[in-house]
Short mmCIF file of C-alpha atoms and ligand atoms in Angstrom, two decimals:
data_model
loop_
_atom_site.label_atom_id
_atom_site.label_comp_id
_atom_site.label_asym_id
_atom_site.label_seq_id
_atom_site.Cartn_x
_atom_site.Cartn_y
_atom_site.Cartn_z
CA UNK A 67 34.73 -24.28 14.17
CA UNK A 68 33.86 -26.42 17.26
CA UNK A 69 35.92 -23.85 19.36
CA UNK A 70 34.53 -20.63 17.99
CA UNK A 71 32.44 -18.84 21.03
CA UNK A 72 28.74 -19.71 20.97
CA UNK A 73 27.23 -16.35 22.73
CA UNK A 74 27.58 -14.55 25.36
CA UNK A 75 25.03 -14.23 27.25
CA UNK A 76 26.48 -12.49 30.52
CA UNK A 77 27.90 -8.67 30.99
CA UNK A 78 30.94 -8.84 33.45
CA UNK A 79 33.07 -6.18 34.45
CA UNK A 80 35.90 -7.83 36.02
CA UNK A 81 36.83 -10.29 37.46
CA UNK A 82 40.18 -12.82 38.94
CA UNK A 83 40.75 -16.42 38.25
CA UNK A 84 43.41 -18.77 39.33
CA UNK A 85 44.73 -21.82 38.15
CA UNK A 86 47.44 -24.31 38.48
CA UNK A 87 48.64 -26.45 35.56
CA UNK A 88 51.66 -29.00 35.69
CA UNK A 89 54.51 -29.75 33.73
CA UNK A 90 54.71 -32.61 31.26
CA UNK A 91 57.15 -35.02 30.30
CA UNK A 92 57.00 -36.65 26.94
CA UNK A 93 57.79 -40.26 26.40
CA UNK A 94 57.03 -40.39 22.65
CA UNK A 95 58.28 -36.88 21.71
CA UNK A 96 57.02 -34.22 19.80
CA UNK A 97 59.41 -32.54 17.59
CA UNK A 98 58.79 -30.69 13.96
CA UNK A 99 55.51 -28.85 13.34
CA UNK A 100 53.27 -28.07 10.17
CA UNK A 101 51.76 -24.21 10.09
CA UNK A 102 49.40 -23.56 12.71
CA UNK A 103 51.06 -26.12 15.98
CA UNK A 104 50.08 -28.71 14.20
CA UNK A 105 52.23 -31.73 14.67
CA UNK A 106 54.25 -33.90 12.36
CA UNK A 107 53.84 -36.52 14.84
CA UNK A 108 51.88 -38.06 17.38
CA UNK A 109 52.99 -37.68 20.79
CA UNK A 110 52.91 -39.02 24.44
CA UNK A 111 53.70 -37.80 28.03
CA UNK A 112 53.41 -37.96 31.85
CA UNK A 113 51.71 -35.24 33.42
CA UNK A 114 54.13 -34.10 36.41
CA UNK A 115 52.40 -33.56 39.68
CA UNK A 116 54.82 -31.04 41.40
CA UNK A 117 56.31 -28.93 38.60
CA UNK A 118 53.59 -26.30 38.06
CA UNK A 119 52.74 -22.48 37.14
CA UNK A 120 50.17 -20.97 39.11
CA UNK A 121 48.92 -18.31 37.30
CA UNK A 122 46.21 -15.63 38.55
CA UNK A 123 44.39 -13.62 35.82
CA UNK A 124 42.22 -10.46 36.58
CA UNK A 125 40.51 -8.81 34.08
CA UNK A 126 38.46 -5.42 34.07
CA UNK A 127 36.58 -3.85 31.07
CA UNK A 128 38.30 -1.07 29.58
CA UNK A 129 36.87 1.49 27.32
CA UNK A 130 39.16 1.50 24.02
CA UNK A 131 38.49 -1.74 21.71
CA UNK A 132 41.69 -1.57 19.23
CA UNK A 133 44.32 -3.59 20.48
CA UNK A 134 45.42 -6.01 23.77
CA UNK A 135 46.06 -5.08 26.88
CA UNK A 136 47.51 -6.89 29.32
CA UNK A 137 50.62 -6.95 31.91
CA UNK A 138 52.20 -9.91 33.17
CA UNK A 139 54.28 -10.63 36.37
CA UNK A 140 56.49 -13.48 37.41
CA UNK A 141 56.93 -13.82 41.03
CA UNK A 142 55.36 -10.37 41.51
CA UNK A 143 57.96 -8.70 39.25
CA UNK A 144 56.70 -7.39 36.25
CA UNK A 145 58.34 -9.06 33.27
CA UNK A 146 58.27 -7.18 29.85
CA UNK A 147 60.14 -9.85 27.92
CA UNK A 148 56.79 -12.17 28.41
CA UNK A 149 54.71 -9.74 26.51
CA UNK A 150 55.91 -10.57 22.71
CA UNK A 151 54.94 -14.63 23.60
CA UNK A 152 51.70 -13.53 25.00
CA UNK A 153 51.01 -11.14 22.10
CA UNK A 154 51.24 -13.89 19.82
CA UNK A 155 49.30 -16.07 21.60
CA UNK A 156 46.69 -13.07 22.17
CA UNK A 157 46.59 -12.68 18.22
CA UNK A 158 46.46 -16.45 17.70
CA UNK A 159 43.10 -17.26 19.67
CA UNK A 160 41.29 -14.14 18.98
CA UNK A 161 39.22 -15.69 16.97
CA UNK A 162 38.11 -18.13 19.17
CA UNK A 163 37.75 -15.63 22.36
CA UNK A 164 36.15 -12.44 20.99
CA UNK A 165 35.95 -11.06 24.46
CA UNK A 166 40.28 -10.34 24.57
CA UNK A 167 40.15 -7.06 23.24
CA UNK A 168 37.38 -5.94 25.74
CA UNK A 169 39.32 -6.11 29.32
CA UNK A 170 43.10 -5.25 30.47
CA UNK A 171 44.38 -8.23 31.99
CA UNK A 172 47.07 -8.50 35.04
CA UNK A 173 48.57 -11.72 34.42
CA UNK A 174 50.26 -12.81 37.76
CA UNK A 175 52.56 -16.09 37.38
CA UNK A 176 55.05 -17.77 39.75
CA UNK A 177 56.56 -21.30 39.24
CA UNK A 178 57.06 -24.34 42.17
CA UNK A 179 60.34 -24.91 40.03
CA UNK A 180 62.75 -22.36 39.93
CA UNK A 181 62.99 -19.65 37.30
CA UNK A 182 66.26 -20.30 36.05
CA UNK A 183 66.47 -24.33 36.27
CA UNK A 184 66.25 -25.25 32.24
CA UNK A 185 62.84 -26.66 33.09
CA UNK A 186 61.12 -25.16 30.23
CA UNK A 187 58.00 -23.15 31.74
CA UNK A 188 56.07 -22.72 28.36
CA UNK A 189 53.64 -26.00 28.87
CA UNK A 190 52.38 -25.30 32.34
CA UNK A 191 52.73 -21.45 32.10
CA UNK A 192 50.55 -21.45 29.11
CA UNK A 193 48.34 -24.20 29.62
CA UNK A 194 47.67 -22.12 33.18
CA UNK A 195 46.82 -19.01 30.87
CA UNK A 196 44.60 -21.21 28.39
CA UNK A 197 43.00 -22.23 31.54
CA UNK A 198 42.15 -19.05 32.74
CA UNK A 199 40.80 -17.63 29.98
CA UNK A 200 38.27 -20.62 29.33
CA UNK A 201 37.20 -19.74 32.86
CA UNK A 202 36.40 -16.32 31.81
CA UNK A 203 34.36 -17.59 28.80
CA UNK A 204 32.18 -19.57 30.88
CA UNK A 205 31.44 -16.91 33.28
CA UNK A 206 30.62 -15.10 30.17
CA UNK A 207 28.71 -17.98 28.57
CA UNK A 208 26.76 -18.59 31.90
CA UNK A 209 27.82 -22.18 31.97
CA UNK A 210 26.95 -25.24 34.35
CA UNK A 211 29.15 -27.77 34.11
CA UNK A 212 27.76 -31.11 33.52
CA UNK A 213 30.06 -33.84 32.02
CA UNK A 214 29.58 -33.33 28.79
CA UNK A 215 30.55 -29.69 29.12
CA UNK A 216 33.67 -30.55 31.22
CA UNK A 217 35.01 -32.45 28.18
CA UNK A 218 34.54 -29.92 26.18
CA UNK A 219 36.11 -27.17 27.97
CA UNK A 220 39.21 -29.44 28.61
CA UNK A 221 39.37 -29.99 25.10
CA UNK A 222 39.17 -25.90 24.14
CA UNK A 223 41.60 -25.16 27.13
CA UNK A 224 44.04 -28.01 25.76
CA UNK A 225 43.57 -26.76 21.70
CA UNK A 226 43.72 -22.68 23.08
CA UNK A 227 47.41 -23.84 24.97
CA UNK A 228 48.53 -25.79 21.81
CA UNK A 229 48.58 -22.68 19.80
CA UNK A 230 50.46 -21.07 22.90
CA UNK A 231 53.04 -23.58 23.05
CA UNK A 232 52.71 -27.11 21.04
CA UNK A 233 53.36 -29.51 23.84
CA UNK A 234 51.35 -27.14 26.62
CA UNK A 235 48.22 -29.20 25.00
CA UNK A 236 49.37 -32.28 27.33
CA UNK A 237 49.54 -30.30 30.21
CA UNK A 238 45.34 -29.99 31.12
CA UNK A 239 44.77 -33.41 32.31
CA UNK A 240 46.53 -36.65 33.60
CA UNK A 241 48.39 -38.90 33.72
CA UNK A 242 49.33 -40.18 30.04
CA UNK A 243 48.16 -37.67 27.25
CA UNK A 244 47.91 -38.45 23.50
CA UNK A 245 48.94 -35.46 21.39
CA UNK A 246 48.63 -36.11 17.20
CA UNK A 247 46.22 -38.17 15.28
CA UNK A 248 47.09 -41.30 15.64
CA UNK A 249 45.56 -44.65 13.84
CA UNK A 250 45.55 -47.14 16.73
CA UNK A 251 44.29 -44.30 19.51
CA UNK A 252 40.75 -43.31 18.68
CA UNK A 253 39.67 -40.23 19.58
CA UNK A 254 43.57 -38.66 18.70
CA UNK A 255 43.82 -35.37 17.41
CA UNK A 256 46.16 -32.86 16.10
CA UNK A 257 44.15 -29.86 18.02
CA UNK A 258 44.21 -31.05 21.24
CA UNK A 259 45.57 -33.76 23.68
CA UNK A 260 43.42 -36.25 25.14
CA UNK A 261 43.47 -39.05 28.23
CA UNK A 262 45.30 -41.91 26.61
CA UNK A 263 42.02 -44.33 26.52
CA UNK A 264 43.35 -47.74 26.79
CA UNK A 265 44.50 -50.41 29.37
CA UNK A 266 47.56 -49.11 31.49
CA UNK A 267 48.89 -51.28 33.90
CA UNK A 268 49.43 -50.86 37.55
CA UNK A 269 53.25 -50.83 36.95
CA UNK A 270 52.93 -47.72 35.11
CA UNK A 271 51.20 -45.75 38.03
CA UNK A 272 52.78 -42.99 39.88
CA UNK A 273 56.10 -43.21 38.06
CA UNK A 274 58.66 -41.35 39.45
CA UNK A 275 60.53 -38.97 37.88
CA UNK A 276 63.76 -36.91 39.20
CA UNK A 277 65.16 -34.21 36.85
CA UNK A 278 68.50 -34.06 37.53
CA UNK A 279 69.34 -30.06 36.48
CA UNK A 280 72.57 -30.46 34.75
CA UNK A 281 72.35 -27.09 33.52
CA UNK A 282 70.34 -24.53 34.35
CA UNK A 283 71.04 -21.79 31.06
CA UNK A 284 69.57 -20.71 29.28
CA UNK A 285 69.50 -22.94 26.03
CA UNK A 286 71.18 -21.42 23.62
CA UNK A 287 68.14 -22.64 20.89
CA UNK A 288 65.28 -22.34 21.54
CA UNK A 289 62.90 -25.24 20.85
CA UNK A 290 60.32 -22.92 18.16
CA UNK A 291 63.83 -22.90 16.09
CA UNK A 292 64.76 -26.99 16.60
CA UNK A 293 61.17 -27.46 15.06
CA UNK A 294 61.52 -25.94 12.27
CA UNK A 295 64.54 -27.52 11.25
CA UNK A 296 63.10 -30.44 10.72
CA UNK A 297 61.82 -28.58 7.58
CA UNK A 298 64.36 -30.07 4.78
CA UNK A 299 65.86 -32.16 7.32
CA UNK A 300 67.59 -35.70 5.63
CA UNK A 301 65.77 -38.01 8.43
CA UNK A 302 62.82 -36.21 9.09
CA UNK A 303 60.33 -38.32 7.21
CA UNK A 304 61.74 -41.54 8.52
CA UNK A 305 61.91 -39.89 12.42
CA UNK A 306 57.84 -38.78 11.76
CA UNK A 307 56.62 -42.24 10.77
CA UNK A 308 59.16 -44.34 14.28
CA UNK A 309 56.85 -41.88 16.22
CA UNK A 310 53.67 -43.60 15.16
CA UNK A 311 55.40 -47.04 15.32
CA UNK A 312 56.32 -46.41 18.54
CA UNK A 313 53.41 -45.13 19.93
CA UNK A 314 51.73 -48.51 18.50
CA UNK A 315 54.26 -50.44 20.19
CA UNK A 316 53.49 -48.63 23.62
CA UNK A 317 50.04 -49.73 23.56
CA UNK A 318 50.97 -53.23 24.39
CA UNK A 319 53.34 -52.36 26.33
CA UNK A 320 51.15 -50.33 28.55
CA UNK A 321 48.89 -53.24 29.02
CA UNK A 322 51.49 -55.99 29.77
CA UNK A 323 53.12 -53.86 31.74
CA UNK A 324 56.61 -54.50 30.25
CA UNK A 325 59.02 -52.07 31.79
CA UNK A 326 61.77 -53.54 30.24
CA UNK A 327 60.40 -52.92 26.34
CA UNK A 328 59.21 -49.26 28.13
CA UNK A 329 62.98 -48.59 28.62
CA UNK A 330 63.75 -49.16 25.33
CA UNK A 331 61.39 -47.07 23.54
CA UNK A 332 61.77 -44.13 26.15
CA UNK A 333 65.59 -43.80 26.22
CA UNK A 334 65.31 -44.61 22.37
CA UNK A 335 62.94 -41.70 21.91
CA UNK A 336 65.26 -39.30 23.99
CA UNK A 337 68.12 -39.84 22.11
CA UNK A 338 66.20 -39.65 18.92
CA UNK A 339 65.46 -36.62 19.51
CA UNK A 340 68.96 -35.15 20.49
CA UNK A 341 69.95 -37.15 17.25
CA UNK A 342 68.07 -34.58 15.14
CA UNK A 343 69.47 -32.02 16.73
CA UNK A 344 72.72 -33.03 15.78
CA UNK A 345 72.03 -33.82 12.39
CA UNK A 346 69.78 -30.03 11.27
CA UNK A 347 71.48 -28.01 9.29
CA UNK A 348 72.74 -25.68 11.28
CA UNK A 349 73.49 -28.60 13.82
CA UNK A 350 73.90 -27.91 17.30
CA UNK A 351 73.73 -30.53 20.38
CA UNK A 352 71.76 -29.95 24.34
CA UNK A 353 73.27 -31.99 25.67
CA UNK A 354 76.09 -31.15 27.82
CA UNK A 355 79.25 -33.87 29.31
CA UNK A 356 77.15 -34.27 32.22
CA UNK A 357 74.43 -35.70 30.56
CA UNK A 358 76.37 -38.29 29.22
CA UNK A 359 77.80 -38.77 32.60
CA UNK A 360 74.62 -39.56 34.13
CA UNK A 361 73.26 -41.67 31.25
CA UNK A 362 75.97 -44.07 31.46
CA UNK A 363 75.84 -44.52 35.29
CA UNK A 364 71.74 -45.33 34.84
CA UNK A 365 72.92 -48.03 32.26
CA UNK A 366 75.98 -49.42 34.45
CA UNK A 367 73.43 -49.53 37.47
CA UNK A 368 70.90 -51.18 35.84
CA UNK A 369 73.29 -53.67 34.11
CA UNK A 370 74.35 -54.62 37.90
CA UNK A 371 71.59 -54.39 39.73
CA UNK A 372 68.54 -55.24 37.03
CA UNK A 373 66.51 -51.92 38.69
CA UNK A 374 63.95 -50.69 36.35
CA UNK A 375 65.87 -47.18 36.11
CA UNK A 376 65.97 -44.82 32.69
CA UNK A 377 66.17 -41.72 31.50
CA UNK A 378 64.51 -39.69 29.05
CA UNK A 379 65.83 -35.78 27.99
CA UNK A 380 63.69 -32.80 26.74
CA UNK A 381 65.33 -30.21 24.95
CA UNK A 382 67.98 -29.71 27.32
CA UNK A 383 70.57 -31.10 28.61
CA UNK A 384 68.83 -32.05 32.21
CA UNK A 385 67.94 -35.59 32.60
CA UNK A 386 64.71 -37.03 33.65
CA UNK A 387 65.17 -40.49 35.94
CA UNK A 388 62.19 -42.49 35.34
CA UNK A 389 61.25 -46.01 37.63
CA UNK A 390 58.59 -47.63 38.98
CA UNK A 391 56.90 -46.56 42.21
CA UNK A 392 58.07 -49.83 44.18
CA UNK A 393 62.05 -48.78 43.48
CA UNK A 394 61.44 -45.46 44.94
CA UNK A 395 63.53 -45.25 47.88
CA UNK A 396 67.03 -47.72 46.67
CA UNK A 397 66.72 -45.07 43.27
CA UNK A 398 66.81 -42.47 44.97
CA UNK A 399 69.24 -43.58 47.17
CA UNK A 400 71.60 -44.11 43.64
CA UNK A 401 70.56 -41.03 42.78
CA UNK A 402 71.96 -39.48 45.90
CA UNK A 403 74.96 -41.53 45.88
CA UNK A 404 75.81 -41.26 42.03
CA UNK A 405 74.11 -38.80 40.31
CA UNK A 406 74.23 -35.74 42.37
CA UNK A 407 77.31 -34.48 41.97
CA UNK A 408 76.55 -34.36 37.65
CA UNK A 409 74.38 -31.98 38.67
CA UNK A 410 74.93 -28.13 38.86
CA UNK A 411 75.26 -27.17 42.73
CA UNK A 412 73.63 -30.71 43.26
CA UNK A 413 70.35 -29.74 42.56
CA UNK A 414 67.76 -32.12 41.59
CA UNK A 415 63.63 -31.99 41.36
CA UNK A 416 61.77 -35.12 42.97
CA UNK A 417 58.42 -35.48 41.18
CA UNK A 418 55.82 -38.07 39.48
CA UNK A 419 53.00 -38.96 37.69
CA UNK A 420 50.15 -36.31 38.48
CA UNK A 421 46.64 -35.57 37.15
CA UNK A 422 46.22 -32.07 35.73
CA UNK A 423 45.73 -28.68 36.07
CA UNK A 424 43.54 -27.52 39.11
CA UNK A 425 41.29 -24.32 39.52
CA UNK A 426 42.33 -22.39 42.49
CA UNK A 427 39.61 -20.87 45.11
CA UNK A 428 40.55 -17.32 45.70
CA UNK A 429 39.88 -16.26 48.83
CA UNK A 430 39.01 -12.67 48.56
CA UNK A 431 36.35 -12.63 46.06
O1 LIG B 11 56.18 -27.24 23.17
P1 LIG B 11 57.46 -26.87 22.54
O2 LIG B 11 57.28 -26.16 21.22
O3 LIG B 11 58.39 -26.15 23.48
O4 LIG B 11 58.25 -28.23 22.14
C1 LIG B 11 58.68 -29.14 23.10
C2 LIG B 11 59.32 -30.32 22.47
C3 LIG B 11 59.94 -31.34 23.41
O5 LIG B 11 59.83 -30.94 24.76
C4 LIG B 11 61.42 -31.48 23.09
C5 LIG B 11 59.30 -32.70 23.23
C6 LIG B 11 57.89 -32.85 23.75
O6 LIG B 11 57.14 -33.59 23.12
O7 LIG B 11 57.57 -32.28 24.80
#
């Protein structure tokens, strides 16, 4: 109800916006969902700072009411296969943006990752989209923002890009996002993610992470399917309720600043997650030898050298490197040295913590 539109109080006949909105890693992952992207767990992530869609949106009223209009373009080439996702996603938030079915939108997108590097697109693409359209409504709506209102468009933009893609929700803001009610985190909510609100301490900020892009295939399933085999799956009630102990345990670790107890629940979480993969019925595994290549060299070098080093996967079989700021250059010098040649034509992504999405001026209006 709180994200119905209020009025309109503006006629507008078209109109471009532009935003960019980051990736997101997750820490304490998301995986399983109830009707509606609701999720059976709480989760948590980094925003990413250099992984982003940019996504331009122009809209013009059109004269026929029935049905959506739209095209969308990635890297200026127009891309049919996008339309079914955005359809959905059209159909889904109708309700709370009546104004869709007036204007044809051109949807122009283009990634600072590349297309095809397994770095799922889905959270920043459509938290970029979510973003846009909440722009419109407050042109629309006549809006100033004050504080107050800022919130509350964050929060509509974050619970309009859940129902475009669950974990795009984390994607608005920075740097550690909340995702799923949660007892210990007030303010936690299924619908939307919010700022993580507690104590985080300084060796938490501007984590670095390199995704190493062990393959860069399609996956061959898709991550809509992996949730909902945790319907009927043997561990899934057990998995659901580590989430929320974990998430408790990260609050004090997040204060102290323990890296070491960080590790454990981060690389613990990652292969958690692979491990229901492997045990759905049907069963299939992400993960590819490479993968397992690179995880063991992270644990050999930390073993010998006592770095700060770990890894966490998404639903892939890329890895993410994650250590502390002050390691940055001898990490990345291991990473050069041995992890590089795991990865497919030795491509790798250097990024870190960043701070959300960003509106974008544009220039000709
Ligand atoms: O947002 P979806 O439906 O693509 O799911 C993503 C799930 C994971 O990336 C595997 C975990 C997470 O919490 O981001």
């Amino acid at each position: 109800m709180d994200f119905k539109l209020k009025s309109v109080t503006k006629q507008i006949e078209r109109g471009t916006i532009s935003w960019s909105s980051p990736s997101n890693i997750a820490l304490v992952k998301y995986w399983g969902k109830k009707d509606n992207q609701i999720p059976e767990n709480p989760s948590i992530s980094f925003t990413l700072d250099h992984c982003k869609t940019i996504t331009t949106l122009s809209f013009s009223k059109k004269e026929t009411l029935d049905d959506f209009s739209f095209d969308v373009f990635l890297e200026g080439e127009l891309k049919e296969s996008f339309k079914p996702k955005i359809a959905t996603f059209f159909k889904r938030i109708e309700v709370y943006m009546p104004f869709l079915k007036d204007y044809h939108f051109k949807i122009e997108t283009s990634n600072t990752f590349p297309h095809s590097s397994g770095i799922a697109s889905s959270a920043s693409g459509m938290s970029a989209l979510a973003l846009c359209l909440v722009s419109i409504e407050m042109e629309l709506s006549d809006v100033t923002l004050s504080a107050v209102e800022r919130s509350y468009y964050n929060k509509k933009a974050s619970f309009l890009a859940r129902l475009g893609s669950g974990s795009a929700c984390r994607s608005i803001e920075g740097d550690l996002i909340v995702w799923g009610t949660h007892k210990d985190i007030e303010g936690s909510s299924d619908l939307f993610g919010v700022k993580y609100p507690y104590e985080v301490h300084q060796n938490f900020k501007n984590y670095q992470d390199t995704i190493l892009l062990v393959d860069k295939g399609e996956k061959q399933v898709s991550s809509t399917v992996g949730h909902n085999l945790m319907h009927d799956h043997p561990y899934a009630e057990r998995r659901f309720k580590q989430a929320h102990e974990n998430l408790s345990t990260l609050i004090g670790i997040f204060k102290t600043g323990d890296v070491d107890a960080f590790i454990k629940i981060v690389e613990s979480e990652a292969l958690t997650l692979h491990a229901m993969m492997m045990t759905s019925m049907p069963y299939f595994i992400l993960m590819k030898p490479n993968t397992l290549e690179i995880i063991n060299k992270i644990w050999a070098y930390r073993n010998k050298t006592n770095s700060k080093v770990c890894f966490t996967l998404d639903a892939g079989a890329n890895v993410h490197v994650l250590y502390p700021e002050n390691e940055k250059d001898i990490v990345l010098e291991f990473i050069k040295t041995e992890l590089v040649a795991y990865c497919q034509n030795g491509h790798y992504i250097c990024d870190q913590i960043g701070f959300g999405a960003q509106q974008l001026v544009i220039e000709d209006q």
